[in-house]
Amino acid sequence: MSLSEKEILEVFQKTGALLKGHFLLTSGRHSNIYFQCAKVLQYTKYCSMICGNIAKNFKSIKIDTIISPAIGGIIVGQEVARQLNKRSIFAEREDKTLSLRRGFSLEEGERVLICEDVVTTGGSVFEVIDIVKSSGAEIVGIGFIVDRSNGKVNFGFSQFSTIKMDAISFVPDECPLCKEGIELVKPGSRKISK
Ligand SMILES: [Zn+2]
């Protein structure tokens, strides 16, 4: 069974994963909305259903391996890989750059699907694209749960998101929430001061 965008949004609201406030995004931008996917994915039932939409979308494509950027993408990649019965690996940050560690590798010609939880500017996914390309493997698609850019981010490969939303974000200098003096929060971390 596939969930509709409306049903997925309801799951986000129900699990407290759709946060409102003043947030620092991984991209460095600020926003009044944050999708804390981990709060949805902690429920294996929802994880299975939502990642199932991604798996279903890429079911007819020949895939050897799924790769995701740590940390947010790992659960998505692992669940999509489980449903498609594929290998799942992840790239993680070391000195600010994503790389393959733990003995993970890709081979030339291997067909790779990239998975992620939330895309705002797509920075982490673009880094994973570079990792896959530099290994000589082939990218067959990009699947992610939330497209915060409402389809504006184009990775240049077949891409699929389970929900699209035009969530507004700001460069820090132009952030109206900063101007209002609202405390900036980095989700999942301790509060940070401005
Ligand atoms: Zn701000």
JSON list of C-alpha atoms and ligand atoms in Angstrom, two decimals:
[
{"chain": "A", "resi": 1, "resn": "MET", "atom": "CA", "xyz": [0.00, 0.00, 0.00]},
{"chain": "A", "resi": 2, "resn": "SER", "atom": "CA", "xyz": [1.29, 3.45, -0.90]},
{"chain": "A", "resi": 3, "resn": "LEU", "atom": "CA", "xyz": [0.63, 6.48, 1.22]},
{"chain": "A", "resi": 4, "resn": "SER", "atom": "CA", "xyz": [-0.54, 9.70, -0.43]},
{"chain": "A", "resi": 5, "resn": "GLU", "atom": "CA", "xyz": [1.30, 12.97, 0.22]},
{"chain": "A", "resi": 6, "resn": "LYS", "atom": "CA", "xyz": [-1.59, 14.01, 2.45]},
{"chain": "A", "resi": 7, "resn": "GLU", "atom": "CA", "xyz": [-1.35, 10.82, 4.50]},
{"chain": "A", "resi": 8, "resn": "ILE", "atom": "CA", "xyz": [2.42, 11.20, 4.89]},
{"chain": "A", "resi": 9, "resn": "LEU", "atom": "CA", "xyz": [2.00, 14.79, 6.07]},
{"chain": "A", "resi": 10, "resn": "GLU", "atom": "CA", "xyz": [-0.56, 13.54, 8.60]},
{"chain": "A", "resi": 11, "resn": "VAL", "atom": "CA", "xyz": [1.99, 11.01, 9.86]},
{"chain": "A", "resi": 12, "resn": "PHE", "atom": "CA", "xyz": [4.56, 13.81, 10.24]},
{"chain": "A", "resi": 13, "resn": "GLN", "atom": "CA", "xyz": [2.07, 15.87, 12.24]},
{"chain": "A", "resi": 14, "resn": "LYS", "atom": "CA", "xyz": [0.88, 12.93, 14.33]},
{"chain": "A", "resi": 15, "resn": "THR", "atom": "CA", "xyz": [4.43, 11.92, 15.34]},
{"chain": "A", "resi": 16, "resn": "GLY", "atom": "CA", "xyz": [5.54, 15.47, 16.13]},
{"chain": "A", "resi": 17, "resn": "ALA", "atom": "CA", "xyz": [8.03, 15.42, 13.26]},
{"chain": "A", "resi": 18, "resn": "LEU", "atom": "CA", "xyz": [6.82, 18.65, 11.71]},
{"chain": "A", "resi": 19, "resn": "LEU", "atom": "CA", "xyz": [8.30, 21.31, 13.96]},
{"chain": "A", "resi": 20, "resn": "LYS", "atom": "CA", "xyz": [7.59, 25.04, 13.91]},
{"chain": "A", "resi": 21, "resn": "GLY", "atom": "CA", "xyz": [10.01, 27.59, 15.31]},
{"chain": "A", "resi": 22, "resn": "HIS", "atom": "CA", "xyz": [13.40, 28.98, 14.25]},
{"chain": "A", "resi": 23, "resn": "PHE", "atom": "CA", "xyz": [15.78, 26.35, 12.95]},
{"chain": "A", "resi": 24, "resn": "LEU", "atom": "CA", "xyz": [19.30, 26.10, 11.60]},
{"chain": "A", "resi": 25, "resn": "LEU", "atom": "CA", "xyz": [19.23, 23.70, 8.64]},
{"chain": "A", "resi": 26, "resn": "THR", "atom": "CA", "xyz": [22.17, 21.54, 7.54]},
{"chain": "A", "resi": 27, "resn": "SER", "atom": "CA", "xyz": [22.45, 23.83, 4.52]},
{"chain": "A", "resi": 28, "resn": "GLY", "atom": "CA", "xyz": [23.24, 26.73, 6.87]},
{"chain": "A", "resi": 29, "resn": "ARG", "atom": "CA", "xyz": [19.94, 28.43, 6.06]},
{"chain": "A", "resi": 30, "resn": "HIS", "atom": "CA", "xyz": [17.32, 29.32, 8.67]},
{"chain": "A", "resi": 31, "resn": "SER", "atom": "CA", "xyz": [13.68, 28.26, 8.53]},
{"chain": "A", "resi": 32, "resn": "ASN", "atom": "CA", "xyz": [10.44, 28.41, 10.51]},
{"chain": "A", "resi": 33, "resn": "ILE", "atom": "CA", "xyz": [9.69, 24.75, 9.67]},
{"chain": "A", "resi": 34, "resn": "TYR", "atom": "CA", "xyz": [11.76, 21.65, 10.33]},
{"chain": "A", "resi": 35, "resn": "PHE", "atom": "CA", "xyz": [11.10, 18.06, 9.30]},
{"chain": "A", "resi": 36, "resn": "GLN", "atom": "CA", "xyz": [12.56, 15.83, 12.01]},
{"chain": "A", "resi": 37, "resn": "CYS", "atom": "CA", "xyz": [12.31, 12.61, 9.99]},
{"chain": "A", "resi": 38, "resn": "ALA", "atom": "CA", "xyz": [13.78, 10.57, 12.85]},
{"chain": "A", "resi": 39, "resn": "LYS", "atom": "CA", "xyz": [10.57, 11.17, 14.80]},
{"chain": "A", "resi": 40, "resn": "VAL", "atom": "CA", "xyz": [8.61, 9.44, 12.03]},
{"chain": "A", "resi": 41, "resn": "LEU", "atom": "CA", "xyz": [11.16, 6.74, 11.28]},
{"chain": "A", "resi": 42, "resn": "GLN", "atom": "CA", "xyz": [11.35, 5.65, 14.95]},
{"chain": "A", "resi": 43, "resn": "TYR", "atom": "CA", "xyz": [8.05, 3.90, 14.22]},
{"chain": "A", "resi": 44, "resn": "THR", "atom": "CA", "xyz": [9.07, 0.98, 12.04]},
{"chain": "A", "resi": 45, "resn": "LYS", "atom": "CA", "xyz": [5.57, 0.73, 10.62]},
{"chain": "A", "resi": 46, "resn": "TYR", "atom": "CA", "xyz": [5.71, 4.30, 9.26]},
{"chain": "A", "resi": 47, "resn": "CYS", "atom": "CA", "xyz": [9.32, 3.84, 8.19]},
{"chain": "A", "resi": 48, "resn": "SER", "atom": "CA", "xyz": [8.30, 0.79, 6.19]},
{"chain": "A", "resi": 49, "resn": "MET", "atom": "CA", "xyz": [5.27, 2.50, 4.64]},
{"chain": "A", "resi": 50, "resn": "ILE", "atom": "CA", "xyz": [6.99, 5.77, 3.68]},
{"chain": "A", "resi": 51, "resn": "CYS", "atom": "CA", "xyz": [10.23, 4.19, 2.45]},
{"chain": "A", "resi": 52, "resn": "GLY", "atom": "CA", "xyz": [7.96, 1.74, 0.63]},
{"chain": "A", "resi": 53, "resn": "ASN", "atom": "CA", "xyz": [6.83, 4.59, -1.61]},
{"chain": "A", "resi": 54, "resn": "ILE", "atom": "CA", "xyz": [10.47, 5.15, -2.61]},
{"chain": "A", "resi": 55, "resn": "ALA", "atom": "CA", "xyz": [11.11, 1.42, -3.09]},
{"chain": "A", "resi": 56, "resn": "LYS", "atom": "CA", "xyz": [8.00, 1.09, -5.22]},
{"chain": "A", "resi": 57, "resn": "ASN", "atom": "CA", "xyz": [9.01, 4.02, -7.42]},
{"chain": "A", "resi": 58, "resn": "PHE", "atom": "CA", "xyz": [12.37, 2.41, -8.27]},
{"chain": "A", "resi": 59, "resn": "LYS", "atom": "CA", "xyz": [11.20, -1.23, -8.26]},
{"chain": "A", "resi": 60, "resn": "SER", "atom": "CA", "xyz": [11.42, -1.73, -12.01]},
{"chain": "A", "resi": 61, "resn": "ILE", "atom": "CA", "xyz": [14.93, -0.25, -12.30]},
{"chain": "A", "resi": 62, "resn": "LYS", "atom": "CA", "xyz": [17.97, -2.51, -12.04]},
{"chain": "A", "resi": 63, "resn": "ILE", "atom": "CA", "xyz": [19.78, -1.54, -8.82]},
{"chain": "A", "resi": 64, "resn": "ASP", "atom": "CA", "xyz": [22.81, -3.17, -7.20]},
{"chain": "A", "resi": 65, "resn": "THR", "atom": "CA", "xyz": [23.38, -0.93, -4.20]},
{"chain": "A", "resi": 66, "resn": "ILE", "atom": "CA", "xyz": [21.74, 1.84, -2.20]},
{"chain": "A", "resi": 67, "resn": "ILE", "atom": "CA", "xyz": [23.92, 4.59, -0.74]},
{"chain": "A", "resi": 68, "resn": "SER", "atom": "CA", "xyz": [22.88, 7.35, 1.65]},
{"chain": "A", "resi": 69, "resn": "PRO", "atom": "CA", "xyz": [24.53, 10.26, 3.44]},
{"chain": "A", "resi": 70, "resn": "ALA", "atom": "CA", "xyz": [24.83, 9.79, 7.24]},
{"chain": "A", "resi": 71, "resn": "ILE", "atom": "CA", "xyz": [23.06, 10.26, 9.55]},
{"chain": "A", "resi": 72, "resn": "GLY", "atom": "CA", "xyz": [19.61, 11.16, 8.30]},
{"chain": "A", "resi": 73, "resn": "GLY", "atom": "CA", "xyz": [19.73, 9.11, 5.13]},
{"chain": "A", "resi": 74, "resn": "ILE", "atom": "CA", "xyz": [20.94, 5.84, 6.69]},
{"chain": "A", "resi": 75, "resn": "ILE", "atom": "CA", "xyz": [17.58, 4.56, 7.92]},
{"chain": "A", "resi": 76, "resn": "VAL", "atom": "CA", "xyz": [15.89, 5.52, 4.64]},
{"chain": "A", "resi": 77, "resn": "GLY", "atom": "CA", "xyz": [18.57, 3.79, 2.57]},
{"chain": "A", "resi": 78, "resn": "GLN", "atom": "CA", "xyz": [18.56, 0.71, 4.78]},
{"chain": "A", "resi": 79, "resn": "GLU", "atom": "CA", "xyz": [14.77, 0.31, 4.64]},
{"chain": "A", "resi": 80, "resn": "VAL", "atom": "CA", "xyz": [14.53, 0.92, 0.88]},
{"chain": "A", "resi": 81, "resn": "ALA", "atom": "CA", "xyz": [17.36, -1.59, 0.39]},
{"chain": "A", "resi": 82, "resn": "ARG", "atom": "CA", "xyz": [15.62, -4.11, 2.64]},
{"chain": "A", "resi": 83, "resn": "GLN", "atom": "CA", "xyz": [12.40, -3.85, 0.63]},
{"chain": "A", "resi": 84, "resn": "LEU", "atom": "CA", "xyz": [14.25, -4.16, -2.68]},
{"chain": "A", "resi": 85, "resn": "ASN", "atom": "CA", "xyz": [16.61, -6.82, -1.29]},
{"chain": "A", "resi": 86, "resn": "LYS", "atom": "CA", "xyz": [19.76, -4.83, -2.15]},
{"chain": "A", "resi": 87, "resn": "ARG", "atom": "CA", "xyz": [23.01, -3.93, -0.45]},
{"chain": "A", "resi": 88, "resn": "SER", "atom": "CA", "xyz": [22.98, -0.72, 1.61]},
{"chain": "A", "resi": 89, "resn": "ILE", "atom": "CA", "xyz": [25.97, 1.47, 2.43]},
{"chain": "A", "resi": 90, "resn": "PHE", "atom": "CA", "xyz": [26.42, 5.03, 3.65]},
{"chain": "A", "resi": 91, "resn": "ALA", "atom": "CA", "xyz": [28.83, 7.93, 3.38]},
{"chain": "A", "resi": 92, "resn": "GLU", "atom": "CA", "xyz": [29.73, 9.89, 6.49]},
{"chain": "A", "resi": 93, "resn": "ARG", "atom": "CA", "xyz": [31.37, 13.17, 7.29]},
{"chain": "A", "resi": 94, "resn": "GLU", "atom": "CA", "xyz": [35.04, 13.28, 8.16]},
{"chain": "A", "resi": 95, "resn": "ASP", "atom": "CA", "xyz": [36.65, 16.74, 8.27]},
{"chain": "A", "resi": 96, "resn": "LYS", "atom": "CA", "xyz": [33.44, 18.21, 6.84]},
{"chain": "A", "resi": 97, "resn": "THR", "atom": "CA", "xyz": [33.59, 16.05, 3.70]},
{"chain": "A", "resi": 98, "resn": "LEU", "atom": "CA", "xyz": [31.43, 13.01, 3.05]},
{"chain": "A", "resi": 99, "resn": "SER", "atom": "CA", "xyz": [33.37, 9.86, 2.29]},
{"chain": "A", "resi": 100, "resn": "LEU", "atom": "CA", "xyz": [33.02, 6.08, 2.36]},
{"chain": "A", "resi": 101, "resn": "ARG", "atom": "CA", "xyz": [34.51, 4.56, 5.49]},
{"chain": "A", "resi": 102, "resn": "ARG", "atom": "CA", "xyz": [34.17, 1.24, 7.39]},
{"chain": "A", "resi": 103, "resn": "GLY", "atom": "CA", "xyz": [35.47, -0.65, 4.35]},
{"chain": "A", "resi": 104, "resn": "PHE", "atom": "CA", "xyz": [32.50, 0.35, 2.19]},
{"chain": "A", "resi": 105, "resn": "SER", "atom": "CA", "xyz": [33.25, 0.64, -1.52]},
{"chain": "A", "resi": 106, "resn": "LEU", "atom": "CA", "xyz": [31.57, 0.85, -4.89]},
{"chain": "A", "resi": 107, "resn": "GLU", "atom": "CA", "xyz": [32.72, -0.89, -8.02]},
{"chain": "A", "resi": 108, "resn": "GLU", "atom": "CA", "xyz": [32.93, 0.41, -11.54]},
{"chain": "A", "resi": 109, "resn": "GLY", "atom": "CA", "xyz": [29.65, -0.07, -13.36]},
{"chain": "A", "resi": 110, "resn": "GLU", "atom": "CA", "xyz": [27.68, -0.86, -10.18]},
{"chain": "A", "resi": 111, "resn": "ARG", "atom": "CA", "xyz": [24.14, 0.54, -10.40]},
{"chain": "A", "resi": 112, "resn": "VAL", "atom": "CA", "xyz": [23.46, 2.79, -7.44]},
{"chain": "A", "resi": 113, "resn": "LEU", "atom": "CA", "xyz": [20.34, 4.41, -5.98]},
{"chain": "A", "resi": 114, "resn": "ILE", "atom": "CA", "xyz": [20.95, 7.33, -3.61]},
{"chain": "A", "resi": 115, "resn": "CYS", "atom": "CA", "xyz": [18.54, 7.76, -0.67]},
{"chain": "A", "resi": 116, "resn": "GLU", "atom": "CA", "xyz": [18.09, 10.67, 1.75]},
{"chain": "A", "resi": 117, "resn": "ASP", "atom": "CA", "xyz": [15.55, 11.86, 4.29]},
{"chain": "A", "resi": 118, "resn": "VAL", "atom": "CA", "xyz": [15.15, 15.60, 3.66]},
{"chain": "A", "resi": 119, "resn": "VAL", "atom": "CA", "xyz": [16.42, 17.69, 0.75]},
{"chain": "A", "resi": 120, "resn": "THR", "atom": "CA", "xyz": [16.60, 21.48, 1.07]},
{"chain": "A", "resi": 121, "resn": "THR", "atom": "CA", "xyz": [19.47, 22.52, -1.19]},
{"chain": "A", "resi": 122, "resn": "GLY", "atom": "CA", "xyz": [20.59, 18.94, -1.82]},
{"chain": "A", "resi": 123, "resn": "GLY", "atom": "CA", "xyz": [24.13, 19.58, -0.64]},
{"chain": "A", "resi": 124, "resn": "SER", "atom": "CA", "xyz": [24.71, 16.14, 0.94]},
{"chain": "A", "resi": 125, "resn": "VAL", "atom": "CA", "xyz": [23.15, 14.33, -2.04]},
{"chain": "A", "resi": 126, "resn": "PHE", "atom": "CA", "xyz": [25.38, 16.27, -4.47]},
{"chain": "A", "resi": 127, "resn": "GLU", "atom": "CA", "xyz": [28.38, 15.15, -2.39]},
{"chain": "A", "resi": 128, "resn": "VAL", "atom": "CA", "xyz": [27.23, 11.52, -2.59]},
{"chain": "A", "resi": 129, "resn": "ILE", "atom": "CA", "xyz": [26.75, 11.92, -6.36]},
{"chain": "A", "resi": 130, "resn": "ASP", "atom": "CA", "xyz": [30.44, 12.92, -6.56]},
{"chain": "A", "resi": 131, "resn": "ILE", "atom": "CA", "xyz": [31.47, 9.89, -4.48]},
{"chain": "A", "resi": 132, "resn": "VAL", "atom": "CA", "xyz": [29.53, 7.52, -6.75]},
{"chain": "A", "resi": 133, "resn": "LYS", "atom": "CA", "xyz": [30.85, 9.15, -9.93]},
{"chain": "A", "resi": 134, "resn": "SER", "atom": "CA", "xyz": [34.46, 9.07, -8.73]},
{"chain": "A", "resi": 135, "resn": "SER", "atom": "CA", "xyz": [34.17, 5.33, -8.10]},
{"chain": "A", "resi": 136, "resn": "GLY", "atom": "CA", "xyz": [33.02, 4.72, -11.68]},
{"chain": "A", "resi": 137, "resn": "ALA", "atom": "CA", "xyz": [29.66, 3.40, -10.49]},
{"chain": "A", "resi": 138, "resn": "GLU", "atom": "CA", "xyz": [26.46, 4.48, -12.20]},
{"chain": "A", "resi": 139, "resn": "ILE", "atom": "CA", "xyz": [23.69, 6.53, -10.56]},
{"chain": "A", "resi": 140, "resn": "VAL", "atom": "CA", "xyz": [20.26, 5.22, -11.48]},
{"chain": "A", "resi": 141, "resn": "GLY", "atom": "CA", "xyz": [18.16, 7.51, -9.29]},
{"chain": "A", "resi": 142, "resn": "ILE", "atom": "CA", "xyz": [17.72, 9.58, -6.17]},
{"chain": "A", "resi": 143, "resn": "GLY", "atom": "CA", "xyz": [14.91, 8.82, -3.70]},
{"chain": "A", "resi": 144, "resn": "PHE", "atom": "CA", "xyz": [14.08, 10.90, -0.63]},
{"chain": "A", "resi": 145, "resn": "ILE", "atom": "CA", "xyz": [11.25, 11.45, 1.80]},
{"chain": "A", "resi": 146, "resn": "VAL", "atom": "CA", "xyz": [10.82, 15.23, 1.89]},
{"chain": "A", "resi": 147, "resn": "ASP", "atom": "CA", "xyz": [11.57, 17.68, -0.89]},
{"chain": "A", "resi": 148, "resn": "ARG", "atom": "CA", "xyz": [11.65, 21.04, 0.89]},
{"chain": "A", "resi": 149, "resn": "SER", "atom": "CA", "xyz": [12.53, 22.76, -2.37]},
{"chain": "A", "resi": 150, "resn": "ASN", "atom": "CA", "xyz": [9.17, 21.82, -3.91]},
{"chain": "A", "resi": 151, "resn": "GLY", "atom": "CA", "xyz": [10.91, 20.28, -6.91]},
{"chain": "A", "resi": 152, "resn": "LYS", "atom": "CA", "xyz": [13.36, 23.14, -7.46]},
{"chain": "A", "resi": 153, "resn": "VAL", "atom": "CA", "xyz": [16.45, 21.07, -6.63]},
{"chain": "A", "resi": 154, "resn": "ASN", "atom": "CA", "xyz": [17.36, 19.11, -9.75]},
{"chain": "A", "resi": 155, "resn": "PHE", "atom": "CA", "xyz": [20.01, 16.41, -9.31]},
{"chain": "A", "resi": 156, "resn": "GLY", "atom": "CA", "xyz": [20.19, 15.61, -13.00]},
{"chain": "A", "resi": 157, "resn": "PHE", "atom": "CA", "xyz": [19.06, 12.00, -12.48]},
{"chain": "A", "resi": 158, "resn": "SER", "atom": "CA", "xyz": [15.68, 10.34, -12.09]},
{"chain": "A", "resi": 159, "resn": "GLN", "atom": "CA", "xyz": [14.49, 11.65, -8.72]},
{"chain": "A", "resi": 160, "resn": "PHE", "atom": "CA", "xyz": [11.52, 10.88, -6.49]},
{"chain": "A", "resi": 161, "resn": "SER", "atom": "CA", "xyz": [10.28, 12.35, -3.20]},
{"chain": "A", "resi": 162, "resn": "THR", "atom": "CA", "xyz": [7.34, 11.14, -1.12]},
{"chain": "A", "resi": 163, "resn": "ILE", "atom": "CA", "xyz": [6.28, 14.70, -0.23]},
{"chain": "A", "resi": 164, "resn": "LYS", "atom": "CA", "xyz": [7.06, 18.06, -1.75]},
{"chain": "A", "resi": 165, "resn": "MET", "atom": "CA", "xyz": [6.73, 21.27, 0.16]},
{"chain": "A", "resi": 166, "resn": "ASP", "atom": "CA", "xyz": [7.72, 24.84, -0.49]},
{"chain": "A", "resi": 167, "resn": "ALA", "atom": "CA", "xyz": [9.17, 25.36, 2.97]},
{"chain": "A", "resi": 168, "resn": "ILE", "atom": "CA", "xyz": [10.61, 28.84, 3.15]},
{"chain": "A", "resi": 169, "resn": "SER", "atom": "CA", "xyz": [14.20, 29.24, 4.28]},
{"chain": "A", "resi": 170, "resn": "PHE", "atom": "CA", "xyz": [16.48, 32.24, 4.57]},
{"chain": "A", "resi": 171, "resn": "VAL", "atom": "CA", "xyz": [20.19, 33.05, 4.44]},
{"chain": "A", "resi": 172, "resn": "PRO", "atom": "CA", "xyz": [21.04, 34.06, 8.03]},
{"chain": "A", "resi": 173, "resn": "ASP", "atom": "CA", "xyz": [21.59, 37.73, 7.14]},
{"chain": "A", "resi": 174, "resn": "GLU", "atom": "CA", "xyz": [18.08, 38.03, 5.73]},
{"chain": "A", "resi": 175, "resn": "CYS", "atom": "CA", "xyz": [16.26, 35.89, 8.31]},
{"chain": "A", "resi": 176, "resn": "PRO", "atom": "CA", "xyz": [13.21, 37.71, 9.72]},
{"chain": "A", "resi": 177, "resn": "LEU", "atom": "CA", "xyz": [13.14, 35.30, 12.70]},
{"chain": "A", "resi": 178, "resn": "CYS", "atom": "CA", "xyz": [16.66, 36.42, 13.65]},
{"chain": "A", "resi": 179, "resn": "LYS", "atom": "CA", "xyz": [15.54, 40.03, 13.39]},
{"chain": "A", "resi": 180, "resn": "GLU", "atom": "CA", "xyz": [12.67, 39.24, 15.74]},
{"chain": "A", "resi": 181, "resn": "GLY", "atom": "CA", "xyz": [15.21, 37.85, 18.21]},
{"chain": "A", "resi": 182, "resn": "ILE", "atom": "CA", "xyz": [13.69, 34.36, 18.31]},
{"chain": "A", "resi": 183, "resn": "GLU", "atom": "CA", "xyz": [16.13, 31.79, 19.66]},
{"chain": "A", "resi": 184, "resn": "LEU", "atom": "CA", "xyz": [17.79, 29.73, 16.91]},
{"chain": "A", "resi": 185, "resn": "VAL", "atom": "CA", "xyz": [17.64, 25.96, 17.37]},
{"chain": "A", "resi": 186, "resn": "LYS", "atom": "CA", "xyz": [19.73, 23.32, 15.66]},
{"chain": "A", "resi": 187, "resn": "PRO", "atom": "CA", "xyz": [17.36, 20.34, 15.67]},
{"chain": "A", "resi": 188, "resn": "GLY", "atom": "CA", "xyz": [18.71, 17.24, 17.31]},
{"chain": "A", "resi": 189, "resn": "SER", "atom": "CA", "xyz": [21.40, 19.21, 19.11]},
{"chain": "A", "resi": 190, "resn": "ARG", "atom": "CA", "xyz": [21.74, 21.49, 22.04]},
{"chain": "A", "resi": 191, "resn": "LYS", "atom": "CA", "xyz": [20.39, 24.96, 21.58]},
{"chain": "A", "resi": 192, "resn": "ILE", "atom": "CA", "xyz": [22.87, 27.31, 19.99]},
{"chain": "A", "resi": 193, "resn": "SER", "atom": "CA", "xyz": [23.20, 30.97, 20.64]},
{"chain": "A", "resi": 194, "resn": "LYS", "atom": "CA", "xyz": [23.44, 33.51, 17.84]},
{"chain": "B", "resi": 1, "resn": "ZN", "atom": "ZN", "xyz": [17.28, 33.10, 11.65]}
]
